[in-house]
JSON list of C-alpha atoms in Angstrom, two decimals:
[
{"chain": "R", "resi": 85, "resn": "UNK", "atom": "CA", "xyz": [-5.34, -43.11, 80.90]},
{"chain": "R", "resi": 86, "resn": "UNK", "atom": "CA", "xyz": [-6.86, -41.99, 84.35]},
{"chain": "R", "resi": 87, "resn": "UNK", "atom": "CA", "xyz": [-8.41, -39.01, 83.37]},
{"chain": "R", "resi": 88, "resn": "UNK", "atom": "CA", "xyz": [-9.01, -39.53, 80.08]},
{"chain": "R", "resi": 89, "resn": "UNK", "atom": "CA", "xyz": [-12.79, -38.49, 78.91]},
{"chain": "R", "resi": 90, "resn": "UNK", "atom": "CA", "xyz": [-15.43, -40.94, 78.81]},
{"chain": "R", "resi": 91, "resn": "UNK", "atom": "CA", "xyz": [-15.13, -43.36, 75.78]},
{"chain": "R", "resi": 92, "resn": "UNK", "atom": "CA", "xyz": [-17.61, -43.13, 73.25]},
{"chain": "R", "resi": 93, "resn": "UNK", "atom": "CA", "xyz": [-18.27, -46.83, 73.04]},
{"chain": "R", "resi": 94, "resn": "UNK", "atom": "CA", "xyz": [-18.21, -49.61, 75.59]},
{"chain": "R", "resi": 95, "resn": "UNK", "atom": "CA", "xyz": [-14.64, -50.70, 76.83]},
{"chain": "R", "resi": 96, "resn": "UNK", "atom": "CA", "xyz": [-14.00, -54.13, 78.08]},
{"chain": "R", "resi": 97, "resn": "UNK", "atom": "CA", "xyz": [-10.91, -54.76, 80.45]},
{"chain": "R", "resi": 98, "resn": "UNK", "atom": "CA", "xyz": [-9.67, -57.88, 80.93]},
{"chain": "R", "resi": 99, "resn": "UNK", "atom": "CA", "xyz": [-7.28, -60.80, 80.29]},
{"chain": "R", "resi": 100, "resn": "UNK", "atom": "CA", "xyz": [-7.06, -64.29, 77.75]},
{"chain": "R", "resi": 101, "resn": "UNK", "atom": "CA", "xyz": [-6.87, -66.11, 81.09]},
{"chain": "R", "resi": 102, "resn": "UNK", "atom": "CA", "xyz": [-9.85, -64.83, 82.55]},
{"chain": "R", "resi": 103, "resn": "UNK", "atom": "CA", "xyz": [-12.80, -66.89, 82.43]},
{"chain": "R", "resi": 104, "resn": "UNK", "atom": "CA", "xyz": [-15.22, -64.13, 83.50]},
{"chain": "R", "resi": 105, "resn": "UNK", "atom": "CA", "xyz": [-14.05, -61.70, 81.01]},
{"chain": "R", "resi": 106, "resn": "UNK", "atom": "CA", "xyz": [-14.88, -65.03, 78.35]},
{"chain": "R", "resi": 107, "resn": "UNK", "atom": "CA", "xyz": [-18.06, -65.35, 79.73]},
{"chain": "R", "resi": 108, "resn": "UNK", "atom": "CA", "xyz": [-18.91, -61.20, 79.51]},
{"chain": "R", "resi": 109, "resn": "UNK", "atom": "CA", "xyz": [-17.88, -60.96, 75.40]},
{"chain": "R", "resi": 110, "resn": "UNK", "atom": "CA", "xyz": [-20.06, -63.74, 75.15]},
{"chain": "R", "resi": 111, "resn": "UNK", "atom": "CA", "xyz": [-23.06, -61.88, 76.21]},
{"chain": "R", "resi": 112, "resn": "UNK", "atom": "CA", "xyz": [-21.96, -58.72, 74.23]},
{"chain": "R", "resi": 113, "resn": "UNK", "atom": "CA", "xyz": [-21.50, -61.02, 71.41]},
{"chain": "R", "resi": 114, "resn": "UNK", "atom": "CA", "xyz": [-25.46, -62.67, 71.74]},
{"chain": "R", "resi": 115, "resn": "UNK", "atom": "CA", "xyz": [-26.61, -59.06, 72.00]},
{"chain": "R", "resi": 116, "resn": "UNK", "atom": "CA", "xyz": [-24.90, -57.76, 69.13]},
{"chain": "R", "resi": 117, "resn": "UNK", "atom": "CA", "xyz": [-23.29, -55.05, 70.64]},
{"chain": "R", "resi": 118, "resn": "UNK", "atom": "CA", "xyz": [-20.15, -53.79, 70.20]},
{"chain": "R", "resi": 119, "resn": "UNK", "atom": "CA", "xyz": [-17.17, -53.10, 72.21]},
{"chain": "R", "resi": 120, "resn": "UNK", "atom": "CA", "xyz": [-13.46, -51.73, 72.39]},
{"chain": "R", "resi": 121, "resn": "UNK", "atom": "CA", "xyz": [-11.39, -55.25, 74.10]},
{"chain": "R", "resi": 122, "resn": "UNK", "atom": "CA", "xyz": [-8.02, -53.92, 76.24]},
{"chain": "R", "resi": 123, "resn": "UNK", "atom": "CA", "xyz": [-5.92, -56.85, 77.47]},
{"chain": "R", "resi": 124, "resn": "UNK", "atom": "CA", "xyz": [-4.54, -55.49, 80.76]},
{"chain": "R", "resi": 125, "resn": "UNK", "atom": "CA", "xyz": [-1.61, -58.03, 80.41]},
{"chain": "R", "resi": 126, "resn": "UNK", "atom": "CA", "xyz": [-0.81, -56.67, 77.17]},
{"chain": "R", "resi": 127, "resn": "UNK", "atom": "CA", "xyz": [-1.33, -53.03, 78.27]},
{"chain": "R", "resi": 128, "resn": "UNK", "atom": "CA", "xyz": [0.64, -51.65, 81.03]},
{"chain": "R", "resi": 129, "resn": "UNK", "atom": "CA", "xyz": [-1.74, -48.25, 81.74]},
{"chain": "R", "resi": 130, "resn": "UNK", "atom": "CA", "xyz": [-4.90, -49.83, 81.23]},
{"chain": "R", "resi": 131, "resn": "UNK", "atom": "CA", "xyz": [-3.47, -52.69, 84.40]},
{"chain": "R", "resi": 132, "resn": "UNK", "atom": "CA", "xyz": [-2.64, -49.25, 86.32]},
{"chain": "R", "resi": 133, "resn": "UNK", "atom": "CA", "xyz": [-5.67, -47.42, 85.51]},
{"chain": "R", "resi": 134, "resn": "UNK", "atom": "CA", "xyz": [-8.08, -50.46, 86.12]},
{"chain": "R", "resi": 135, "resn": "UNK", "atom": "CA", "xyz": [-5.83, -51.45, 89.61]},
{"chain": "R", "resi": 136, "resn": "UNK", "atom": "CA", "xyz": [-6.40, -47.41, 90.38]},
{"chain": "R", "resi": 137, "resn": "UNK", "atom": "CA", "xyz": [-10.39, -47.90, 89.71]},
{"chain": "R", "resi": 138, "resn": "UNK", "atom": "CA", "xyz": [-10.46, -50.56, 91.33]},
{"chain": "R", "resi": 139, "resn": "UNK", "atom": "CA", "xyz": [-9.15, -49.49, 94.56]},
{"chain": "R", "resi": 140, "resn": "UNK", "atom": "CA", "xyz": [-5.56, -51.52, 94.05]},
{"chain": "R", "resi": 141, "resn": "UNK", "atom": "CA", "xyz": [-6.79, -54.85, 92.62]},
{"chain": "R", "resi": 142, "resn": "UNK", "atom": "CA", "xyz": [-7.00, -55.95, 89.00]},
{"chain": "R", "resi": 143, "resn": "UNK", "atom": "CA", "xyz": [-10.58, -56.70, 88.54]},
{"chain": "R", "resi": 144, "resn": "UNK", "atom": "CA", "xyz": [-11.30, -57.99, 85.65]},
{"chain": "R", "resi": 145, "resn": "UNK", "atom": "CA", "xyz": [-13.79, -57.93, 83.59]},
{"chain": "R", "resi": 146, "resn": "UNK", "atom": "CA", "xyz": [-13.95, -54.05, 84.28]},
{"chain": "R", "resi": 147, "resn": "UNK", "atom": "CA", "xyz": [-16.92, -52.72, 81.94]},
{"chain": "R", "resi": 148, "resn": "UNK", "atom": "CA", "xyz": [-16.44, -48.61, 81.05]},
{"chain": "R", "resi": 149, "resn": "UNK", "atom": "CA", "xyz": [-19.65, -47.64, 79.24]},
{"chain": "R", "resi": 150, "resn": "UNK", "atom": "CA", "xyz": [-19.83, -44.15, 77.49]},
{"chain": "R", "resi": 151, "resn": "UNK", "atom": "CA", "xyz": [-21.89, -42.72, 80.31]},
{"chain": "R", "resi": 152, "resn": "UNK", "atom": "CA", "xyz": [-19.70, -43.13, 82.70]},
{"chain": "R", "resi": 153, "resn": "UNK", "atom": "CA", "xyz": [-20.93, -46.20, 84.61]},
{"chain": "R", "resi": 154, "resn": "UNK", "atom": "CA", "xyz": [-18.60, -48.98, 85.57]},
{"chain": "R", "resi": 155, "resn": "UNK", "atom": "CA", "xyz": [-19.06, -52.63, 85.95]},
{"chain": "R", "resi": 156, "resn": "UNK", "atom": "CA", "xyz": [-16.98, -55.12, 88.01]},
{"chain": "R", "resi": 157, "resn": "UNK", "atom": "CA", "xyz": [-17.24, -58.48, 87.46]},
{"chain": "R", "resi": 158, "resn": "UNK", "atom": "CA", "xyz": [-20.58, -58.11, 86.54]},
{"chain": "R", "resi": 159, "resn": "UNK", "atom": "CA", "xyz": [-23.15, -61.59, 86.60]},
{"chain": "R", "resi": 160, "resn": "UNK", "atom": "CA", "xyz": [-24.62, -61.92, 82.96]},
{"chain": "R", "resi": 161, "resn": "UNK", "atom": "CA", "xyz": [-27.85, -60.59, 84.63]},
{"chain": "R", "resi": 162, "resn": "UNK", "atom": "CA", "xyz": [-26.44, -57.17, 85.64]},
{"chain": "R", "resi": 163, "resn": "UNK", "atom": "CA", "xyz": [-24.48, -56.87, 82.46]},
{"chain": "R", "resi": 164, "resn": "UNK", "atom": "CA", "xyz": [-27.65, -57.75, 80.07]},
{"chain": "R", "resi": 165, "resn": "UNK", "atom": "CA", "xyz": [-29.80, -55.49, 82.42]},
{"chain": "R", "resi": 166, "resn": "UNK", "atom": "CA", "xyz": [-26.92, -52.47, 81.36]},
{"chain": "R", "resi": 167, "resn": "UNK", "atom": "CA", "xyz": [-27.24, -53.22, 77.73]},
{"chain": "R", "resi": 168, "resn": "UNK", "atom": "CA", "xyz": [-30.57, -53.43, 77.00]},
{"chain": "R", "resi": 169, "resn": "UNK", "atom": "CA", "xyz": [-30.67, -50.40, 79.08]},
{"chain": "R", "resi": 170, "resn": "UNK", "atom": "CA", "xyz": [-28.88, -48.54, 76.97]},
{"chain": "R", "resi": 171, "resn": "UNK", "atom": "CA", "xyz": [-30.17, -50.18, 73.82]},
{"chain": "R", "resi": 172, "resn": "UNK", "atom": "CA", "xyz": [-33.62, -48.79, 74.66]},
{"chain": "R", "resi": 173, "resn": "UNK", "atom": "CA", "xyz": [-32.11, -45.46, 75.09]},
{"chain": "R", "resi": 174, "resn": "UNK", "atom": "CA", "xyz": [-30.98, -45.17, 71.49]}
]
């Protein structure tokens, strides 16, 4: 999963238990936009490749958008400010 491509649409990492995570599909939700969800609890490479991102911790929500930038626990601000940026570039 490490050095996989760059996915074509917007993946989500995170957990049911994770409040964060919650709050971030919320916002993707309001905007409309759409997104791949990978439950690193559920998913044994996607916990090792976002613990390997993320420098040995399991950061979640960790935000993979198609080009290439990565969010980390991202406040709704940051996170709407990334959307709508990349809304406006379609």
């Amino acid at each position: 999963m490490g050095n996989e491509a760059p996915a074509q649409q917007i993946v989500l990492y995170g957990t049911a238990w994770c409040g964060d995570c919650w709050r971030a599909t919320q916002v993707f939700k309001r905007l409309n936009v759409p997104y791949q969800y990978v439950d690193i609890d559920q998913d044994v490479d996607a916990a090792e490749w976002v613990q390997q991102l993320n420098r040995g911790y399991r950061s979640v929500p960790t935000i993979v958008f198609p080009d290439g930038e990565v969010l980390v626990e991202p406040a709704n601000v940051q996170l709407i400010r990334k959307l709508n940026q990349m809304i406006s570039d379609n």
